[in-house]
């Protein structure tokens, strides 16, 4: 949204740069998530392609080889470049990177491409010099090693992803899904991102600042967990919902409920409610003609001022600016030749 990436009907071109020992799940995540992002008439919004150094086959950690269609030249024209995680190789063992790969990543960044990493792909971006002085994240288990190799990066291993605008990084495994959905939402709005999430059968939104450390020592049943209470609260976002009401609905003490809630969601009940209210406000801004004052009441913020404050803090723009962006009708643009 910040760069008007969404205002075109030409599919946004994404290059996935795979290195040896690429993590299989990380490699498949961009194609799966971005591939489901479509307009209401099912026009694809993204085109995802894979490249490697020299276009040669590489090993994956999932027991198969990757045979790409492209070499590094794909990075010359891609509008977004994504580096999946790796489980071995120089970026992980000594913090270095093939000079031609580093140069291609820097060139893509310098000409304005959006650069993203999933999991230990952050080691690749850091070795290319793209994270110096920036806040970034990676899988928590690799945090100490990352800091040793790249002391000039402001590493935050406690979050799911970091959106630095032109450079974005995510934590391990499923956090790559969260980042891809976040980018779709940023480019095309909540309605498109939510449809992608439903198609992939994943949660539509986990905020980037959510902790990586979501403790689930024993799976909880619906009877003993907080899932039913969360759904109950979602149906009442327009009403004030107090912590004691949530705990009473779950038939727990406030202390027990708060502990279970955080272990299941990674957030406090208050943080989770604010997240849900903000997401509901986004959807209403995109899909209804309600006034901002009406949306503030429907989403449970109470006042327009409160909606503006929280919305700007979490989304980065005021509600009216967000609505102007995502209620605009994209005009067809001739495809590149």
Tab-separated table of C-alpha atoms in Angstrom:
chain	number	residue	atom	x	y	z
A	1	UNK	CA	0.000	0.000	0.000
A	2	UNK	CA	2.821	2.385	0.846
A	3	UNK	CA	4.215	2.074	-2.675
A	4	UNK	CA	0.919	1.638	-4.542
A	5	UNK	CA	1.954	-1.894	-5.447
A	6	UNK	CA	-1.713	-2.900	-5.575
A	7	UNK	CA	-2.913	-0.437	-8.188
A	8	UNK	CA	-2.409	-2.597	-11.271
A	9	UNK	CA	-4.015	-5.600	-12.882
A	10	UNK	CA	-0.664	-6.912	-14.128
A	11	UNK	CA	0.423	-9.700	-11.737
A	12	UNK	CA	3.108	-8.532	-9.341
A	13	UNK	CA	6.260	-10.521	-10.124
A	14	UNK	CA	7.887	-12.348	-7.216
A	15	UNK	CA	11.280	-14.052	-7.423
A	16	UNK	CA	12.034	-16.735	-4.843
A	17	UNK	CA	15.803	-17.087	-4.513
A	18	UNK	CA	16.651	-20.622	-3.382
A	19	UNK	CA	20.089	-21.627	-2.083
A	20	UNK	CA	21.454	-25.096	-1.347
A	21	UNK	CA	19.808	-26.808	1.634
A	22	UNK	CA	16.703	-24.661	1.240
A	23	UNK	CA	13.919	-25.477	3.701
A	24	UNK	CA	11.189	-27.233	1.747
A	25	UNK	CA	8.263	-25.585	3.526
A	26	UNK	CA	9.797	-22.119	3.232
A	27	UNK	CA	10.392	-22.635	-0.472
A	28	UNK	CA	6.779	-23.589	-1.141
A	29	UNK	CA	5.157	-20.959	1.075
A	30	UNK	CA	5.341	-17.949	-1.301
A	31	UNK	CA	3.881	-19.818	-4.283
A	32	UNK	CA	1.114	-21.314	-2.154
A	33	UNK	CA	0.082	-18.142	-0.331
A	34	UNK	CA	0.584	-15.547	-3.063
A	35	UNK	CA	-0.825	-17.954	-5.653
A	36	UNK	CA	-4.226	-17.826	-3.941
A	37	UNK	CA	-4.411	-14.007	-3.987
A	38	UNK	CA	-6.922	-13.094	-6.688
A	39	UNK	CA	-9.407	-10.411	-7.552
A	40	UNK	CA	-13.147	-11.003	-7.219
A	41	UNK	CA	-13.192	-12.278	-10.828
A	42	UNK	CA	-10.279	-14.665	-10.018
A	43	UNK	CA	-7.578	-12.681	-11.822
A	44	UNK	CA	-4.184	-13.620	-10.257
A	45	UNK	CA	-2.532	-10.762	-8.404
A	46	UNK	CA	0.956	-12.291	-8.157
A	47	UNK	CA	3.260	-14.381	-10.304
A	48	UNK	CA	5.789	-16.438	-8.332
A	49	UNK	CA	8.931	-17.893	-9.934
A	50	UNK	CA	11.987	-19.654	-8.498
A	51	UNK	CA	15.618	-18.972	-9.298
A	52	UNK	CA	19.020	-20.247	-8.179
A	53	UNK	CA	22.614	-19.316	-8.777
A	54	UNK	CA	23.291	-20.227	-12.395
A	55	UNK	CA	19.823	-21.755	-12.704
A	56	UNK	CA	21.258	-25.041	-11.484
A	57	UNK	CA	19.425	-27.689	-9.416
A	58	UNK	CA	19.893	-27.443	-5.662
A	59	UNK	CA	19.246	-29.663	-2.639
A	60	UNK	CA	16.337	-29.124	-0.288
A	61	UNK	CA	16.037	-30.263	3.309
A	62	UNK	CA	12.904	-32.231	2.402
A	63	UNK	CA	14.703	-34.962	0.450
A	64	UNK	CA	14.175	-33.633	-3.059
A	65	UNK	CA	16.067	-31.505	-5.544
A	66	UNK	CA	14.790	-28.185	-6.860
A	67	UNK	CA	15.078	-27.707	-10.617
A	68	UNK	CA	14.444	-23.989	-11.231
A	69	UNK	CA	13.367	-22.233	-14.400
A	70	UNK	CA	15.627	-19.217	-13.854
A	71	UNK	CA	19.034	-18.017	-12.766
A	72	UNK	CA	19.893	-14.826	-10.899
A	73	UNK	CA	18.767	-12.742	-13.889
A	74	UNK	CA	15.219	-13.147	-12.550
A	75	UNK	CA	16.140	-10.689	-9.794
A	76	UNK	CA	16.725	-8.000	-12.434
A	77	UNK	CA	12.995	-7.634	-13.106
A	78	UNK	CA	11.266	-8.976	-9.988
A	79	UNK	CA	9.234	-6.498	-7.974
A	80	UNK	CA	9.589	-8.593	-4.817
A	81	UNK	CA	12.450	-10.946	-3.942
A	82	UNK	CA	11.963	-13.607	-1.254
A	83	UNK	CA	14.775	-15.653	0.292
A	84	UNK	CA	13.531	-18.845	2.024
A	85	UNK	CA	15.315	-20.373	4.997
A	86	UNK	CA	18.308	-22.689	4.730
A	87	UNK	CA	19.652	-25.372	7.072
A	88	UNK	CA	23.284	-25.332	5.968
A	89	UNK	CA	25.761	-23.449	3.821
A	90	UNK	CA	28.113	-20.468	4.267
A	91	UNK	CA	25.466	-17.949	5.395
A	92	UNK	CA	24.747	-20.229	8.369
A	93	UNK	CA	28.203	-21.675	9.007
A	94	UNK	CA	30.373	-18.556	8.758
A	95	UNK	CA	28.107	-15.638	7.877
A	96	UNK	CA	29.305	-15.254	4.280
A	97	UNK	CA	27.533	-15.326	0.925
A	98	UNK	CA	28.521	-15.981	-2.672
A	99	UNK	CA	29.588	-12.616	-4.129
A	100	UNK	CA	27.335	-12.872	-7.188
A	101	UNK	CA	24.276	-13.677	-5.070
A	102	UNK	CA	25.042	-10.770	-2.735
A	103	UNK	CA	25.492	-8.398	-5.672
A	104	UNK	CA	22.208	-9.516	-7.262
A	105	UNK	CA	20.300	-8.959	-4.018
A	106	UNK	CA	21.834	-5.520	-3.496
A	107	UNK	CA	21.085	-4.540	-7.090
A	108	UNK	CA	17.448	-5.591	-6.712
A	109	UNK	CA	17.168	-3.588	-3.513
A	110	UNK	CA	18.851	-0.537	-5.012
A	111	UNK	CA	16.407	-0.395	-7.926
A	112	UNK	CA	13.441	-0.508	-5.521
A	113	UNK	CA	12.412	-4.166	-5.303
A	114	UNK	CA	10.835	-5.274	-2.036
A	115	UNK	CA	13.129	-7.770	-0.280
A	116	UNK	CA	11.814	-10.443	2.094
A	117	UNK	CA	13.207	-13.406	4.023
A	118	UNK	CA	11.636	-16.396	5.707
A	119	UNK	CA	13.291	-17.939	8.782
A	120	UNK	CA	17.078	-18.270	8.328
A	121	UNK	CA	16.829	-16.513	4.979
A	122	UNK	CA	17.615	-13.473	7.140
A	123	UNK	CA	21.213	-14.760	7.329
A	124	UNK	CA	21.391	-14.385	3.537
A	125	UNK	CA	20.052	-10.828	3.583
A	126	UNK	CA	22.414	-9.901	6.414
A	127	UNK	CA	25.416	-11.394	4.614
A	128	UNK	CA	24.467	-9.293	1.580
A	129	UNK	CA	24.589	-6.180	3.763
A	130	UNK	CA	20.871	-5.449	3.478
A	131	UNK	CA	20.067	-5.591	7.190
A	132	UNK	CA	22.812	-3.433	8.700
A	133	UNK	CA	21.239	-0.796	10.932
A	134	UNK	CA	17.797	-2.333	10.474
A	135	UNK	CA	15.466	-4.135	12.838
A	136	UNK	CA	15.006	-7.747	11.727
A	137	UNK	CA	14.039	-11.188	12.975
A	138	UNK	CA	14.802	-14.842	12.327
A	139	UNK	CA	14.053	-18.166	14.004
A	140	UNK	CA	14.646	-17.791	17.747
A	141	UNK	CA	16.899	-20.873	17.846
A	142	UNK	CA	19.446	-19.104	15.597
A	143	UNK	CA	19.439	-15.749	17.412
A	144	UNK	CA	22.794	-16.105	19.188
A	145	UNK	CA	24.556	-17.207	16.008
A	146	UNK	CA	22.965	-14.388	14.035
A	147	UNK	CA	24.172	-11.813	16.549
A	148	UNK	CA	27.718	-13.185	16.401
A	149	UNK	CA	27.849	-12.942	12.623
A	150	UNK	CA	25.918	-9.702	12.220
A	151	UNK	CA	26.327	-7.387	15.238
A	152	UNK	CA	25.209	-4.336	13.253
A	153	UNK	CA	21.686	-5.713	12.781
A	154	UNK	CA	19.030	-4.862	15.368
A	155	UNK	CA	17.792	-8.426	15.848
A	156	UNK	CA	14.444	-9.007	17.560
A	157	UNK	CA	13.928	-12.785	17.914
A	158	UNK	CA	10.731	-12.357	19.948
A	159	UNK	CA	8.388	-11.468	17.059
A	160	UNK	CA	6.776	-13.284	14.129
A	161	UNK	CA	7.886	-10.800	11.500
A	162	UNK	CA	9.313	-7.323	11.029
A	163	UNK	CA	8.009	-5.026	8.294
A	164	UNK	CA	10.744	-2.518	7.556
A	165	UNK	CA	9.000	-1.221	4.449
A	166	UNK	CA	11.511	-2.079	1.747
A	167	UNK	CA	13.026	-5.035	3.643
A	168	UNK	CA	10.891	-7.531	5.595
A	169	UNK	CA	11.992	-10.538	7.660
A	170	UNK	CA	10.076	-13.331	9.378
A	171	UNK	CA	10.670	-15.967	12.005
A	172	UNK	CA	10.648	-19.699	11.414
A	173	UNK	CA	8.241	-22.089	9.735
A	174	UNK	CA	4.634	-20.799	9.882
A	175	UNK	CA	5.732	-17.185	10.455
A	176	UNK	CA	6.578	-17.094	6.751
A	177	UNK	CA	2.884	-17.673	6.070
A	178	UNK	CA	2.021	-14.784	8.386
A	179	UNK	CA	4.428	-12.481	6.555
A	180	UNK	CA	3.091	-13.399	3.108
A	181	UNK	CA	-0.492	-12.767	4.235
A	182	UNK	CA	0.623	-9.469	5.769
A	183	UNK	CA	2.108	-8.421	2.427
A	184	UNK	CA	-1.073	-9.377	0.553
A	185	UNK	CA	-3.087	-7.373	3.077
A	186	UNK	CA	-0.728	-4.409	2.690
A	187	UNK	CA	-0.910	-4.581	-1.114
A	188	UNK	CA	-4.573	-5.412	-1.647
A	189	UNK	CA	-6.479	-5.181	1.634
A	190	UNK	CA	-8.028	-7.471	4.199
A	191	UNK	CA	-10.718	-8.978	1.977
A	192	UNK	CA	-8.169	-10.392	-0.485
A	193	UNK	CA	-5.843	-11.586	2.290
A	194	UNK	CA	-8.691	-13.227	4.187
A	195	UNK	CA	-9.784	-15.115	1.066
A	196	UNK	CA	-6.210	-16.354	0.608
A	197	UNK	CA	-6.082	-17.479	4.234
A	198	UNK	CA	-9.364	-19.344	3.920
A	199	UNK	CA	-8.176	-21.033	0.728
A	200	UNK	CA	-4.995	-22.167	2.500
A	201	UNK	CA	-6.874	-23.072	5.712
A	202	UNK	CA	-4.650	-20.906	7.929
A	203	UNK	CA	-5.402	-18.116	10.440
A	204	UNK	CA	-6.072	-14.905	8.499
A	205	UNK	CA	-4.042	-12.648	10.733
A	206	UNK	CA	-1.385	-12.934	13.385
A	207	UNK	CA	0.194	-9.582	14.113
A	208	UNK	CA	3.923	-9.309	13.453
A	209	UNK	CA	4.661	-8.280	17.024
A	210	UNK	CA	3.143	-11.475	18.386
A	211	UNK	CA	5.651	-13.573	20.282
A	212	UNK	CA	7.393	-16.559	18.696
A	213	UNK	CA	7.218	-18.258	22.081
A	214	UNK	CA	3.644	-19.557	22.090
A	215	UNK	CA	3.748	-22.397	24.609
A	216	UNK	CA	1.621	-25.442	23.791
A	217	UNK	CA	3.004	-28.208	26.055
A	218	UNK	CA	-0.251	-30.217	25.910
A	219	UNK	CA	-2.944	-29.781	23.238
A	220	UNK	CA	-6.060	-28.329	24.830
A	221	UNK	CA	-9.571	-29.449	24.009
A	222	UNK	CA	-12.292	-26.964	23.241
A	223	UNK	CA	-13.701	-27.594	26.708
A	224	UNK	CA	-10.533	-26.615	28.564
A	225	UNK	CA	-9.079	-23.994	26.207
A	226	UNK	CA	-10.115	-20.467	25.311
A	227	UNK	CA	-11.104	-20.986	21.644
A	228	UNK	CA	-14.834	-20.894	22.354
A	229	UNK	CA	-14.451	-17.731	24.399
A	230	UNK	CA	-12.417	-16.062	21.658
A	231	UNK	CA	-15.182	-16.822	19.168
A	232	UNK	CA	-17.758	-15.506	21.644
A	233	UNK	CA	-15.761	-12.264	21.964
A	234	UNK	CA	-15.433	-11.910	18.173
A	235	UNK	CA	-19.215	-11.829	17.915
A	236	UNK	CA	-19.279	-8.955	20.429
A	237	UNK	CA	-16.559	-6.637	19.178
A	238	UNK	CA	-19.086	-3.798	19.110
A	239	UNK	CA	-19.602	-4.156	22.865
A	240	UNK	CA	-17.254	-3.472	25.791
A	241	UNK	CA	-15.864	-6.846	26.849
A	242	UNK	CA	-14.135	-6.975	30.217
A	243	UNK	CA	-11.505	-9.492	31.256
A	244	UNK	CA	-13.765	-10.811	34.018
A	245	UNK	CA	-16.519	-11.474	31.445
A	246	UNK	CA	-14.099	-13.432	29.271
A	247	UNK	CA	-12.895	-15.475	32.219
A	248	UNK	CA	-16.467	-16.128	33.358
A	249	UNK	CA	-17.457	-17.320	29.890
A	250	UNK	CA	-14.510	-19.740	29.920
A	251	UNK	CA	-15.443	-20.815	33.463
A	252	UNK	CA	-12.014	-19.961	34.787
A	253	UNK	CA	-10.551	-17.555	37.278
A	254	UNK	CA	-9.109	-14.380	35.765
A	255	UNK	CA	-5.581	-15.527	36.533
A	256	UNK	CA	-6.052	-19.005	35.046
A	257	UNK	CA	-7.843	-17.631	31.989
A	258	UNK	CA	-5.114	-15.067	31.325
A	259	UNK	CA	-2.416	-17.745	31.573
A	260	UNK	CA	-4.238	-20.130	29.220
A	261	UNK	CA	-5.111	-17.321	26.809
A	262	UNK	CA	-1.497	-16.185	26.464
A	263	UNK	CA	-0.215	-19.746	26.064
A	264	UNK	CA	-2.691	-20.346	23.218
A	265	UNK	CA	-2.425	-17.014	21.368
A	266	UNK	CA	0.861	-15.446	22.430
A	267	UNK	CA	-1.060	-12.309	23.442
A	268	UNK	CA	-2.815	-10.941	26.487
A	269	UNK	CA	-6.624	-10.764	26.209
A	270	UNK	CA	-6.452	-6.963	25.882
A	271	UNK	CA	-3.859	-7.133	23.092
A	272	UNK	CA	-5.870	-9.786	21.272
A	273	UNK	CA	-9.098	-7.777	21.491
A	274	UNK	CA	-7.361	-4.689	20.120
A	275	UNK	CA	-5.974	-6.774	17.258
A	276	UNK	CA	-9.422	-8.150	16.448
A	277	UNK	CA	-11.060	-4.718	16.608
A	278	UNK	CA	-8.450	-3.243	14.282
A	279	UNK	CA	-8.871	-6.049	11.779
A	280	UNK	CA	-12.656	-5.664	11.865
A	281	UNK	CA	-12.296	-1.923	11.278
A	282	UNK	CA	-10.056	-2.598	8.278
A	283	UNK	CA	-12.646	-4.905	6.756
A	284	UNK	CA	-15.471	-2.404	7.317
A	285	UNK	CA	-13.416	0.385	5.738
A	286	UNK	CA	-12.838	-1.765	2.667
A	287	UNK	CA	-16.262	-3.306	2.203
A	288	UNK	CA	-18.883	-0.864	3.552
A	289	UNK	CA	-19.939	2.768	3.202
A	290	UNK	CA	-20.198	3.257	6.959
A	291	UNK	CA	-18.718	6.513	8.234
A	292	UNK	CA	-15.532	6.401	10.274
A	293	UNK	CA	-17.582	7.314	13.343
A	294	UNK	CA	-19.947	4.391	12.710
A	295	UNK	CA	-17.035	2.024	12.141
A	296	UNK	CA	-15.479	3.134	15.417
A	297	UNK	CA	-18.657	2.049	17.201
A	298	UNK	CA	-19.126	-1.180	15.224
A	299	UNK	CA	-15.520	-2.229	15.894
A	300	UNK	CA	-15.747	-1.431	19.588
A	301	UNK	CA	-13.377	1.547	19.744
A	302	UNK	CA	-16.168	3.773	20.991
A	303	UNK	CA	-14.899	7.055	19.590
A	304	UNK	CA	-13.460	8.156	16.263
A	305	UNK	CA	-10.385	9.487	18.059
A	306	UNK	CA	-9.676	6.093	19.625
A	307	UNK	CA	-10.087	4.354	16.264
A	308	UNK	CA	-7.742	6.810	14.566
A	309	UNK	CA	-5.112	6.444	17.270
A	310	UNK	CA	-5.044	2.653	17.338
A	311	UNK	CA	-5.531	2.223	13.594
A	312	UNK	CA	-2.661	4.554	12.734
A	313	UNK	CA	-0.444	2.895	15.330
A	314	UNK	CA	-1.035	-0.615	13.957
A	315	UNK	CA	-1.641	-0.057	10.245
A	316	UNK	CA	0.537	2.998	9.660
A	317	UNK	CA	-2.059	5.279	8.055
A	318	UNK	CA	-5.287	6.979	9.207
A	319	UNK	CA	-8.594	5.182	8.531
A	320	UNK	CA	-9.629	7.650	5.815
A	321	UNK	CA	-6.356	7.191	3.917
A	322	UNK	CA	-6.687	3.424	4.196
A	323	UNK	CA	-10.211	3.560	2.785
A	324	UNK	CA	-9.120	5.756	-0.148
A	325	UNK	CA	-6.468	3.227	-1.076
A	326	UNK	CA	-8.542	0.068	-0.898
A	327	UNK	CA	-11.848	1.409	-2.206
A	328	UNK	CA	-10.091	2.702	-5.332
A	329	UNK	CA	-10.827	0.787	-8.524
A	330	UNK	CA	-7.583	-0.377	-10.167
A	331	UNK	CA	-7.205	0.633	-13.797
A	332	UNK	CA	-5.813	-1.915	-16.240
A	333	UNK	CA	-2.168	-1.423	-17.091
A	334	UNK	CA	-0.610	-2.821	-20.230
A	335	UNK	CA	1.533	-5.855	-19.517
A	336	UNK	CA	5.275	-5.522	-19.803
A	337	UNK	CA	6.881	-6.889	-22.893
